[in-house]
Tab-separated table of C-alpha atoms (C1' of nucleotides) in Angstrom:
chain	number	residue	atom	x	y	z
B	162	UNK	CA	-78.918	-43.086	144.468
B	163	UNK	CA	-80.761	-45.877	145.729
B	164	UNK	CA	-79.517	-46.735	149.237
B	165	UNK	CA	-82.983	-47.308	150.656
B	166	UNK	CA	-84.429	-49.922	148.282
B	167	UNK	CA	-87.806	-51.504	149.396
B	168	UNK	CA	-88.128	-55.303	149.214
B	169	UNK	CA	-90.772	-56.154	146.687
B	170	UNK	CA	-94.070	-57.222	148.033
B	171	UNK	CA	-93.618	-60.610	149.985
B	172	UNK	CA	-95.582	-63.008	147.511
B	173	UNK	CA	-96.438	-60.970	144.615
B	174	UNK	CA	-93.988	-61.063	142.413
B	175	UNK	CA	-95.207	-60.292	139.086
B	176	UNK	CA	-95.338	-56.386	138.610
B	177	UNK	CA	-93.038	-54.403	136.524
B	178	UNK	CA	-89.409	-55.194	136.764
B	179	UNK	CA	-88.937	-52.226	139.237
B	180	UNK	CA	-85.152	-51.584	138.166
B	181	UNK	CA	-83.301	-53.255	141.252
B	182	UNK	CA	-84.272	-56.649	142.253
B	183	UNK	CA	-81.602	-57.711	144.836
B	184	UNK	CA	-82.925	-59.913	147.291
B	185	UNK	CA	-86.865	-60.509	147.182
B	186	UNK	CA	-87.740	-64.141	146.026
B	187	UNK	CA	-85.963	-64.390	142.772
B	188	UNK	CA	-86.226	-68.065	142.197
B	189	UNK	CA	-90.403	-67.814	142.241
B	190	UNK	CA	-90.153	-64.593	140.000
B	191	UNK	CA	-88.124	-66.498	137.356
B	192	UNK	CA	-90.899	-69.297	137.518
B	193	UNK	CA	-93.783	-66.770	137.281
B	194	UNK	CA	-91.791	-64.819	134.155
B	195	UNK	CA	-91.317	-68.022	132.576
B	196	UNK	CA	-94.816	-69.003	132.314
B	197	UNK	CA	-95.850	-65.615	131.295
B	198	UNK	CA	-93.126	-65.739	128.472
B	199	UNK	CA	-94.598	-69.156	127.411
B	200	UNK	CA	-98.043	-67.816	127.178
B	201	UNK	CA	-96.862	-64.824	125.082
B	202	UNK	CA	-94.277	-66.380	122.882
B	203	UNK	CA	-94.706	-70.254	122.756
B	204	UNK	CA	-92.397	-72.748	124.733
B	205	UNK	CA	-89.717	-72.526	122.043
B	206	UNK	CA	-89.220	-69.190	122.340
B	207	UNK	CA	-88.225	-69.244	126.036
B	208	UNK	CA	-84.888	-68.135	126.662
B	209	UNK	CA	-82.928	-67.833	130.024
B	210	UNK	CA	-81.873	-64.621	129.217
B	211	UNK	CA	-85.020	-63.032	128.242
B	212	UNK	CA	-86.626	-64.547	131.663
B	213	UNK	CA	-83.623	-62.727	133.364
B	214	UNK	CA	-84.526	-59.445	131.542
B	215	UNK	CA	-88.328	-59.712	132.431
B	216	UNK	CA	-87.343	-59.843	135.979
B	217	UNK	CA	-84.973	-56.946	135.720
B	218	UNK	CA	-81.753	-59.279	136.386
B	219	UNK	CA	-78.429	-59.870	134.761
B	220	UNK	CA	-77.946	-62.912	132.141
B	221	UNK	CA	-75.977	-65.115	134.700
B	222	UNK	CA	-78.411	-64.663	137.879
B	223	UNK	CA	-80.724	-67.317	137.039
B	224	UNK	CA	-78.221	-69.768	137.387
B	225	UNK	CA	-77.570	-69.154	141.041
B	226	UNK	CA	-81.178	-70.647	141.413
B	227	UNK	CA	-81.654	-73.152	138.622
B	228	UNK	CA	-78.391	-75.078	137.019
B	229	UNK	CA	-79.668	-75.070	133.537
B	230	UNK	CA	-82.487	-73.937	131.537
B	231	UNK	CA	-83.813	-77.499	131.473
B	232	UNK	CA	-83.951	-77.429	135.356
B	233	UNK	CA	-85.813	-74.012	135.204
B	234	UNK	CA	-88.557	-75.476	132.905
B	235	UNK	CA	-88.687	-78.761	134.953
B	236	UNK	CA	-89.374	-76.625	138.102
B	237	UNK	CA	-92.073	-75.086	136.155
B	238	UNK	CA	-93.446	-78.602	135.472
B	239	UNK	CA	-93.257	-79.529	139.176
B	240	UNK	CA	-95.335	-76.518	140.165
B	241	UNK	CA	-97.637	-77.800	137.300
B	242	UNK	CA	-97.817	-81.086	138.751
B	243	UNK	CA	-98.571	-80.033	142.279
B	244	UNK	CA	-101.410	-78.068	140.992
B	245	UNK	CA	-102.630	-81.320	139.151
B	246	UNK	CA	-102.671	-83.220	142.293
B	247	UNK	CA	-104.430	-80.637	144.119
B	248	UNK	CA	-106.908	-80.645	141.449
B	249	UNK	CA	-107.358	-84.424	141.526
B	250	UNK	CA	-107.458	-84.721	145.254
B	251	UNK	CA	-110.253	-82.043	145.131
B	252	UNK	CA	-112.257	-83.949	142.894
B	253	UNK	CA	-111.790	-87.299	144.373
B	254	UNK	CA	-112.624	-85.882	147.906
B	255	UNK	CA	-115.825	-84.635	146.503
B	256	UNK	CA	-116.657	-88.159	144.944
B	257	UNK	CA	-115.552	-90.258	148.053
B	258	UNK	CA	-118.820	-91.849	148.536
B	259	UNK	CA	-119.367	-93.077	144.861
B	260	UNK	CA	-118.593	-96.290	143.356
B	261	UNK	CA	-115.041	-97.144	141.419
B	262	UNK	CA	-116.204	-96.114	137.990
B	263	UNK	CA	-117.635	-92.702	139.174
B	264	UNK	CA	-114.642	-91.934	141.048
B	265	UNK	CA	-112.535	-92.768	137.875
B	266	UNK	CA	-114.913	-90.155	136.375
B	267	UNK	CA	-114.062	-87.701	139.000
B	268	UNK	CA	-110.370	-88.103	138.575
B	269	UNK	CA	-110.753	-87.620	134.764
B	270	UNK	CA	-112.761	-84.381	135.021
B	271	UNK	CA	-110.248	-83.170	137.585
B	272	UNK	CA	-107.634	-83.643	135.252
B	273	UNK	CA	-109.414	-81.917	132.292
B	274	UNK	CA	-110.187	-78.941	134.377
B	275	UNK	CA	-106.711	-78.499	135.336
B	276	UNK	CA	-105.312	-79.010	131.698
B	277	UNK	CA	-107.965	-76.752	129.839
B	278	UNK	CA	-107.634	-74.404	132.690
B	279	UNK	CA	-103.774	-74.314	132.564
B	280	UNK	CA	-102.641	-74.983	129.300
B	281	UNK	CA	-99.283	-73.590	129.286
B	282	UNK	CA	-98.807	-75.847	132.334
B	283	UNK	CA	-100.148	-78.979	130.575
B	284	UNK	CA	-97.804	-78.111	127.464
B	285	UNK	CA	-94.942	-77.776	129.663
B	286	UNK	CA	-95.531	-81.261	131.607
B	287	UNK	CA	-96.109	-83.058	128.168
B	288	UNK	CA	-93.179	-81.841	126.548
B	289	UNK	CA	-90.452	-84.098	127.221
B	290	UNK	CA	-87.911	-83.048	125.237
B	291	UNK	CA	-87.305	-79.961	127.060
B	292	UNK	CA	-87.622	-80.981	130.921
B	293	UNK	CA	-86.165	-83.653	133.303
B	294	UNK	CA	-88.822	-85.890	133.549
B	295	UNK	CA	-86.933	-89.005	134.944
B	296	UNK	CA	-84.631	-87.197	137.080
B	297	UNK	CA	-87.149	-85.012	138.857
B	298	UNK	CA	-90.223	-85.545	141.109
B	299	UNK	CA	-92.497	-85.691	138.067
B	300	UNK	CA	-91.988	-89.420	137.264
B	301	UNK	CA	-93.072	-90.318	141.046
B	302	UNK	CA	-96.169	-88.019	140.856
B	303	UNK	CA	-97.007	-89.378	137.550
B	304	UNK	CA	-96.846	-92.672	138.581
B	305	UNK	CA	-98.818	-92.069	141.490
B	306	UNK	CA	-102.022	-90.883	139.347
B	307	UNK	CA	-101.245	-93.991	137.121
B	308	UNK	CA	-101.545	-96.241	140.190
B	309	UNK	CA	-104.743	-94.739	141.344
B	310	UNK	CA	-106.461	-94.902	137.847
B	311	UNK	CA	-105.259	-98.608	137.507
B	312	UNK	CA	-106.677	-99.284	140.922
B	313	UNK	CA	-109.928	-97.685	140.313
B	314	UNK	CA	-110.298	-99.852	137.125
B	315	UNK	CA	-109.593	-102.946	139.029
B	316	UNK	CA	-112.146	-101.913	141.589
B	317	UNK	CA	-114.584	-101.280	139.032
B	318	UNK	CA	-114.242	-104.632	137.533
B	319	UNK	CA	-114.548	-106.389	141.076
B	320	UNK	CA	-117.603	-104.311	141.646
B	321	UNK	CA	-119.225	-105.684	138.449
B	322	UNK	CA	-119.183	-102.066	136.904
B	323	UNK	CA	-117.451	-103.142	133.408
B	324	UNK	CA	-119.041	-104.622	130.671
B	325	UNK	CA	-116.386	-106.700	129.397
B	326	UNK	CA	-112.824	-106.385	128.539
B	327	UNK	CA	-109.213	-105.979	130.526
B	328	UNK	CA	-109.380	-103.491	133.129
B	329	UNK	CA	-105.603	-102.561	132.813
B	330	UNK	CA	-106.305	-101.870	129.020
B	331	UNK	CA	-109.506	-99.710	129.952
B	332	UNK	CA	-107.181	-97.814	132.189
B	333	UNK	CA	-104.596	-97.243	129.564
B	334	UNK	CA	-107.291	-96.263	127.076
B	335	UNK	CA	-108.585	-93.692	129.641
B	336	UNK	CA	-105.342	-92.280	130.223
B	337	UNK	CA	-104.484	-91.989	126.288
B	338	UNK	CA	-107.981	-90.670	125.754
B	339	UNK	CA	-107.290	-87.842	128.498
B	340	UNK	CA	-104.085	-87.140	127.095
B	341	UNK	CA	-105.316	-86.974	123.574
B	342	UNK	CA	-108.325	-84.820	124.053
B	343	UNK	CA	-106.288	-82.347	126.017
B	344	UNK	CA	-103.596	-82.277	123.399
B	345	UNK	CA	-106.103	-81.777	120.711
B	346	UNK	CA	-107.876	-78.849	122.463
B	347	UNK	CA	-104.449	-77.082	122.967
B	348	UNK	CA	-103.274	-77.758	119.729
B	349	UNK	CA	-106.519	-76.111	118.380
B	350	UNK	CA	-108.049	-78.965	116.441
B	351	UNK	CA	-111.602	-78.878	117.929
B	352	UNK	CA	-112.937	-76.455	115.214
B	353	UNK	CA	-112.230	-79.024	112.689
B	354	UNK	CA	-114.109	-81.649	114.228
B	355	UNK	CA	-117.141	-79.387	114.683
B	356	UNK	CA	-116.720	-79.206	118.547
B	357	UNK	CA	-117.037	-75.553	118.896
B	358	UNK	CA	-120.635	-75.258	120.077
B	359	UNK	CA	-120.194	-75.968	123.473
B	360	UNK	CA	-117.657	-74.791	125.799
B	361	UNK	CA	-114.414	-76.937	125.589
B	362	UNK	CA	-114.678	-78.404	129.248
B	363	UNK	CA	-118.112	-79.512	128.524
B	364	UNK	CA	-117.105	-81.076	125.107
B	365	UNK	CA	-114.163	-82.961	126.640
B	366	UNK	CA	-116.224	-84.314	129.523
B	367	UNK	CA	-119.013	-85.400	127.208
B	368	UNK	CA	-116.514	-87.348	125.349
B	369	UNK	CA	-115.098	-88.818	128.361
B	370	UNK	CA	-118.403	-89.784	129.745
B	371	UNK	CA	-119.329	-91.454	126.599
B	372	UNK	CA	-116.308	-93.329	126.943
B	373	UNK	CA	-117.245	-94.304	130.325
B	374	UNK	CA	-120.622	-95.250	129.064
B	375	UNK	CA	-119.135	-97.662	126.610
B	376	UNK	CA	-117.183	-99.590	128.940
B	377	UNK	CA	-119.541	-99.770	131.563
B	378	UNK	CA	-121.898	-102.657	132.380
D	151	UNK	CA	-56.938	-81.013	93.017
D	152	UNK	CA	-60.520	-82.112	92.477
D	153	UNK	CA	-61.286	-80.849	89.254
D	154	UNK	CA	-63.061	-84.161	88.232
D	155	UNK	CA	-65.825	-84.350	90.995
D	156	UNK	CA	-68.223	-87.227	90.630
D	157	UNK	CA	-71.662	-86.300	91.685
D	158	UNK	CA	-73.185	-88.434	94.594
D	159	UNK	CA	-75.405	-91.470	93.627
D	160	UNK	CA	-78.726	-90.242	92.467
D	161	UNK	CA	-80.824	-90.732	95.283
D	162	UNK	CA	-78.888	-92.620	97.999
D	163	UNK	CA	-77.878	-89.369	99.746
D	164	UNK	CA	-76.944	-90.556	103.381
D	165	UNK	CA	-73.409	-91.804	103.128
D	166	UNK	CA	-70.317	-90.287	104.934
D	167	UNK	CA	-70.223	-86.568	104.066
D	168	UNK	CA	-67.454	-86.903	101.081
D	169	UNK	CA	-65.620	-83.564	101.557
D	170	UNK	CA	-66.995	-81.577	98.449
D	171	UNK	CA	-70.841	-81.729	97.885
D	172	UNK	CA	-71.689	-79.015	95.419
D	173	UNK	CA	-74.550	-80.021	93.077
D	174	UNK	CA	-76.143	-83.498	94.134
D	175	UNK	CA	-79.351	-83.360	95.962
D	176	UNK	CA	-78.771	-81.071	98.831
D	177	UNK	CA	-82.421	-80.610	99.817
D	178	UNK	CA	-82.967	-84.311	100.266
D	179	UNK	CA	-79.662	-84.905	101.782
D	180	UNK	CA	-80.556	-82.144	104.523
D	181	UNK	CA	-83.863	-83.627	105.324
D	182	UNK	CA	-82.480	-87.244	105.652
D	183	UNK	CA	-79.620	-85.519	107.968
D	184	UNK	CA	-82.163	-83.990	109.918
D	185	UNK	CA	-84.019	-86.938	110.607
D	186	UNK	CA	-80.748	-88.756	111.750
D	187	UNK	CA	-79.845	-85.960	114.212
D	188	UNK	CA	-83.165	-86.037	115.599
D	189	UNK	CA	-82.900	-89.840	116.238
D	190	UNK	CA	-79.356	-89.258	117.820
D	191	UNK	CA	-79.680	-86.114	120.003
D	192	UNK	CA	-83.335	-85.647	120.098
D	193	UNK	CA	-85.581	-82.642	118.577
D	194	UNK	CA	-84.613	-80.073	120.703
D	195	UNK	CA	-80.904	-80.438	119.958
D	196	UNK	CA	-81.199	-79.875	115.999
D	197	UNK	CA	-79.476	-76.895	114.782
D	198	UNK	CA	-79.131	-75.871	111.277
D	199	UNK	CA	-75.564	-75.570	111.646
D	200	UNK	CA	-75.137	-79.067	112.783
D	201	UNK	CA	-77.422	-80.434	109.963
D	202	UNK	CA	-75.107	-78.574	107.439
D	203	UNK	CA	-71.793	-79.881	109.099
D	204	UNK	CA	-73.255	-83.423	108.718
D	205	UNK	CA	-73.913	-82.798	105.029
D	206	UNK	CA	-70.434	-81.157	104.509
D	207	UNK	CA	-71.697	-77.916	103.519
D	208	UNK	CA	-71.176	-74.255	105.051
D	209	UNK	CA	-73.737	-73.051	107.515
D	210	UNK	CA	-75.719	-70.754	105.442
D	211	UNK	CA	-75.849	-73.166	102.596
D	212	UNK	CA	-79.463	-74.743	103.939
D	213	UNK	CA	-81.119	-71.353	103.749
D	214	UNK	CA	-80.752	-71.689	99.804
D	215	UNK	CA	-83.151	-74.469	100.320
D	216	UNK	CA	-85.284	-73.690	103.164
D	217	UNK	CA	-86.024	-70.151	104.318
D	218	UNK	CA	-85.903	-71.133	108.101
D	219	UNK	CA	-85.066	-73.949	110.578
D	220	UNK	CA	-89.024	-74.183	110.857
D	221	UNK	CA	-89.415	-74.569	107.221
D	222	UNK	CA	-86.713	-77.447	107.267
D	223	UNK	CA	-88.331	-79.214	110.203
D	224	UNK	CA	-91.896	-78.696	108.257
D	225	UNK	CA	-90.598	-80.152	105.294
D	226	UNK	CA	-89.386	-83.320	107.291
D	227	UNK	CA	-93.130	-83.667	108.861
D	228	UNK	CA	-94.673	-83.262	105.431
D	229	UNK	CA	-92.330	-86.191	104.154
D	230	UNK	CA	-93.712	-87.910	107.377
D	231	UNK	CA	-97.190	-87.192	106.692
D	232	UNK	CA	-96.926	-88.358	103.234
D	233	UNK	CA	-95.895	-91.738	104.448
D	234	UNK	CA	-98.474	-91.842	106.995
D	235	UNK	CA	-101.159	-91.388	104.251
D	236	UNK	CA	-99.465	-94.092	102.295
D	237	UNK	CA	-99.569	-96.646	105.342
D	238	UNK	CA	-103.329	-95.610	105.829
D	239	UNK	CA	-103.933	-95.825	102.220
D	240	UNK	CA	-102.348	-99.449	102.071
D	241	UNK	CA	-104.460	-100.346	105.034
D	242	UNK	CA	-107.890	-99.058	103.539
D	243	UNK	CA	-107.063	-101.015	100.309
D	244	UNK	CA	-106.721	-104.236	102.200
D	245	UNK	CA	-109.875	-103.690	104.139
D	246	UNK	CA	-112.058	-102.371	101.038
D	247	UNK	CA	-114.717	-105.133	101.367
D	248	UNK	CA	-115.489	-104.935	105.126
D	249	UNK	CA	-118.031	-102.746	106.948
D	250	UNK	CA	-117.245	-99.262	108.239
D	251	UNK	CA	-116.389	-100.284	111.679
D	252	UNK	CA	-113.563	-102.638	110.310
D	253	UNK	CA	-112.436	-100.243	107.794
D	254	UNK	CA	-112.182	-97.703	111.020
D	255	UNK	CA	-110.035	-100.503	112.583
D	256	UNK	CA	-107.768	-100.886	109.538
D	257	UNK	CA	-107.151	-97.255	109.677
D	258	UNK	CA	-106.278	-97.181	113.040
D	259	UNK	CA	-103.994	-99.886	112.542
D	260	UNK	CA	-102.386	-98.278	109.640
D	261	UNK	CA	-101.667	-95.255	111.775
D	262	UNK	CA	-100.422	-97.470	114.809
D	263	UNK	CA	-98.135	-99.253	112.200
D	264	UNK	CA	-96.407	-96.055	111.128
D	265	UNK	CA	-96.029	-94.134	114.212
D	266	UNK	CA	-94.468	-96.894	116.257
D	267	UNK	CA	-92.423	-97.847	113.244
D	268	UNK	CA	-91.228	-93.859	112.865
D	269	UNK	CA	-91.204	-92.630	115.962
D	270	UNK	CA	-89.052	-89.622	114.803
D	271	UNK	CA	-91.678	-88.617	112.054
D	272	UNK	CA	-94.433	-89.209	114.549
D	273	UNK	CA	-92.692	-86.852	116.944
D	274	UNK	CA	-91.868	-84.088	114.307
D	275	UNK	CA	-95.495	-84.015	113.360
D	276	UNK	CA	-96.959	-83.831	116.779
D	277	UNK	CA	-94.330	-81.088	117.736
D	278	UNK	CA	-96.437	-77.946	117.019
D	279	UNK	CA	-94.291	-75.503	118.741
D	280	UNK	CA	-91.432	-76.163	116.040
D	281	UNK	CA	-93.184	-76.677	112.831
D	282	UNK	CA	-95.592	-74.832	110.630
D	283	UNK	CA	-98.728	-76.860	110.837
D	284	UNK	CA	-101.411	-74.215	109.461
D	285	UNK	CA	-99.127	-72.841	106.885
D	286	UNK	CA	-98.128	-76.084	104.998
D	287	UNK	CA	-99.810	-78.981	103.625
D	288	UNK	CA	-99.955	-80.422	106.881
D	289	UNK	CA	-103.101	-79.078	107.981
D	290	UNK	CA	-105.067	-80.116	105.037
D	291	UNK	CA	-103.740	-83.715	104.859
D	292	UNK	CA	-104.390	-84.185	108.556
D	293	UNK	CA	-108.169	-82.813	107.710
D	294	UNK	CA	-108.702	-85.366	105.086
D	295	UNK	CA	-107.868	-88.227	107.426
D	296	UNK	CA	-110.232	-86.697	110.164
D	297	UNK	CA	-112.813	-86.575	107.453
D	298	UNK	CA	-112.373	-90.108	106.671
D	299	UNK	CA	-112.321	-91.071	110.115
D	300	UNK	CA	-115.500	-89.072	110.854
D	301	UNK	CA	-117.380	-90.634	107.785
D	302	UNK	CA	-116.387	-94.046	108.576
D	303	UNK	CA	-118.084	-93.677	112.373
D	304	UNK	CA	-121.173	-91.992	110.785
D	305	UNK	CA	-121.388	-94.893	108.298
D	306	UNK	CA	-121.152	-97.286	111.057
D	307	UNK	CA	-123.993	-95.761	112.789
D	308	UNK	CA	-126.028	-95.871	109.896
D	309	UNK	CA	-125.365	-99.354	109.274
D	310	UNK	CA	-126.322	-100.282	112.895
D	311	UNK	CA	-122.856	-101.009	114.087
D	312	UNK	CA	-122.902	-99.024	117.074
D	313	UNK	CA	-124.297	-99.958	120.217
D	314	UNK	CA	-124.992	-96.291	121.662
D	315	UNK	CA	-123.705	-92.723	121.755
D	316	UNK	CA	-122.806	-89.976	119.087
D	317	UNK	CA	-120.769	-91.017	116.424
D	318	UNK	CA	-118.740	-87.610	116.160
D	319	UNK	CA	-117.718	-88.067	119.948
D	320	UNK	CA	-116.592	-91.759	119.146
D	321	UNK	CA	-114.560	-90.413	116.295
D	322	UNK	CA	-112.789	-87.815	118.158
D	323	UNK	CA	-112.361	-90.177	120.918
D	324	UNK	CA	-110.617	-92.634	118.589
D	325	UNK	CA	-108.287	-90.246	117.279
D	326	UNK	CA	-107.455	-88.883	120.762
D	327	UNK	CA	-106.968	-92.345	121.978
D	328	UNK	CA	-104.629	-93.169	118.989
D	329	UNK	CA	-102.688	-89.947	119.438
D	330	UNK	CA	-102.317	-90.423	122.978
D	331	UNK	CA	-101.365	-94.449	122.737
D	332	UNK	CA	-98.661	-93.517	120.198
D	333	UNK	CA	-97.464	-90.517	122.401
D	334	UNK	CA	-97.397	-92.758	125.639
D	335	UNK	CA	-95.442	-95.157	123.884
D	336	UNK	CA	-92.911	-92.957	122.558
D	337	UNK	CA	-92.520	-91.109	125.784
D	338	UNK	CA	-91.738	-94.643	127.244
D	339	UNK	CA	-94.657	-95.060	129.695
D	340	UNK	CA	-95.727	-98.396	128.735
D	341	UNK	CA	-93.248	-100.150	131.305
D	342	UNK	CA	-95.131	-98.394	134.073
D	343	UNK	CA	-98.406	-99.638	132.838
D	344	UNK	CA	-97.307	-103.403	132.777
D	345	UNK	CA	-97.157	-103.358	129.138
D	346	UNK	CA	-93.961	-104.761	128.101
D	347	UNK	CA	-94.950	-108.377	127.735
D	348	UNK	CA	-96.190	-108.359	123.918
D	349	UNK	CA	-94.358	-106.199	121.526
D	350	UNK	CA	-95.584	-102.607	121.590
D	351	UNK	CA	-97.478	-102.637	118.590
D	352	UNK	CA	-99.731	-105.636	119.361
D	353	UNK	CA	-100.357	-104.298	122.575
D	354	UNK	CA	-101.622	-100.971	121.127
D	355	UNK	CA	-103.843	-102.837	118.597
D	356	UNK	CA	-105.025	-104.623	121.589
D	357	UNK	CA	-106.176	-101.571	123.237
D	358	UNK	CA	-107.799	-100.190	120.276
D	359	UNK	CA	-109.492	-103.417	119.628
D	360	UNK	CA	-110.996	-103.277	122.986
D	361	UNK	CA	-112.177	-99.606	122.425
D	362	UNK	CA	-113.850	-100.750	119.113
D	363	UNK	CA	-115.461	-103.582	120.998
D	364	UNK	CA	-116.770	-101.268	123.476
D	365	UNK	CA	-118.721	-99.066	121.156
D	366	UNK	CA	-119.890	-101.691	118.861
D	367	UNK	CA	-123.374	-103.336	118.944
P	137	DA	C1'	-75.338	-64.694	150.271
P	138	DC	C1'	-76.695	-62.938	145.987
P	139	DC	C1'	-75.697	-60.351	141.845
P	140	DT	C1'	-73.155	-58.228	137.933
P	141	DG	C1'	-70.865	-57.947	133.699
P	142	DA	C1'	-67.427	-59.728	130.635
P	143	DA	C1'	-66.218	-63.807	128.266
P	144	DC	C1'	-66.636	-68.225	125.670
P	145	DA	C1'	-68.779	-71.193	122.193
P	146	DC	C1'	-72.575	-71.789	120.342
P	147	DC	C1'	-77.042	-70.496	117.363
P	148	DG	C1'	-80.331	-68.709	112.998
P	149	DT	C1'	-79.970	-65.942	109.232
P	150	DT	C1'	-78.311	-62.455	105.637
P	151	DC	C1'	-75.064	-61.537	102.039
P	152	DA	C1'	-71.360	-60.229	99.567
P	153	DA	C1'	-68.065	-62.828	97.072
P	154	DG	C1'	-66.606	-66.829	94.611
P	155	DT	C1'	-66.948	-71.012	91.318
K	257	DA	C1'	-77.120	-71.596	89.957
K	258	DC	C1'	-75.387	-72.923	94.066
K	259	DC	C1'	-72.103	-72.395	97.722
K	260	DT	C1'	-68.761	-69.989	100.852
K	261	DG	C1'	-67.105	-67.420	104.775
K	262	DA	C1'	-67.532	-63.372	107.324
K	263	DA	C1'	-70.661	-60.737	109.962
K	264	DC	C1'	-74.742	-59.704	113.051
K	265	DA	C1'	-77.591	-60.319	116.952
K	266	DC	C1'	-78.568	-63.387	119.598
K	267	DC	C1'	-77.977	-68.012	123.302
K	268	DG	C1'	-76.798	-71.196	127.431
K	269	DT	C1'	-73.480	-71.337	130.952
K	270	DT	C1'	-69.146	-69.894	133.566
K	271	DC	C1'	-66.784	-67.096	136.746
K	272	DA	C1'	-64.006	-63.518	138.494
K	273	DA	C1'	-65.545	-59.365	140.638
K	274	DG	C1'	-68.532	-56.417	143.260
K	275	DT	C1'	-72.180	-55.434	147.149
DNA sequence: ACCTGAACACCGTTCAAGT
DNA sequence: ACCTGAACACCGTTCAAGT
């Protein structure tokens, strides 16, 4: 009945299930279906079985590609982190000639652009209960970004760009501010703060800029 | 065999299961068992059945007191929020005579004291995916605190205590900073930032103080 | 090599039946 | 009034068997 199955188009694996899957890139299809399921139902509603069904495959099939549900979600987080790093690298490249504080700003804007543009990915990365942060590439990647931020703040102080205070504490504060703002936006808290006039990214950048102005010399 | 059952001690419902429960305060016992289970296993491992077993009751019993698992966790969050409000009220009472910026600081310290002292409760309150934030008392309580913070920042500006910038943005930044710091601490990120010298509460307050100093006139 | 489909021990939730 | 215990439709995960 289906002896001449055509494989699904090389990279675009997000169409309607198409009854028979067999080969094709199941791994990537599962990752994409997981993201779509989180978008549609929320992260706590994700089940491996539902993802398998979306992709048209049996309940056990995903376990040939991911040893556990946690591993599946961790893989989604790793893809998310890769995209974040790209966004940050792009922003940093564009700000290469500027001073340390402006490079710090560029990094922050890269982060906000990514987080508000990919809320599901941000959510997965920041939901530690459900991913294996320590045992994956996530920790190293995260530490890289942290080190870059801390270094910039130190440079900013050395260049006399900071008004006062400990650069490490400023770096931590900036990170916490970024994390908290992204989270508040995604949790839908902006309307309560009367922050619905501008578009959210503009608003977040405005707040971040005010933070930078506060610590600047 | 057990015709003369003694009811469990009035309020202290956290002892070893004691085979037969029947009356007693099952509702409160379930809430406490839920907190202990999260402490021991993490929030994603909580199951109504496990909570029921901890308390020595059949799988269906909790549903007489909470319509759903979400309702159970939301009730835990509501108790948590009540304690947060107490902590904040206490801190504000102690700072009643001071200026708006110092009262803002007191509120912040109340929050940090609560969050670092009750990490499980903070985690439950901030895990939106698993509680009913909008449809409970949580939203109103949260809005109260937000309004107090925003009011203080406005007063601080009116009293000439702020160096520059929009007080609403400062208020949002302070909230995001507080949320982000508590979260970073609970996620175990402090060691990576070389923040393990002081005790965490001291460290967090130090960073918060530096933020306040940055925006102060 | 990759997938199916049955199986196991779990879940949340409901509901008749017990006390 | 409150709880039990069986039942239902789910889940994560494993594994023999198929192609």
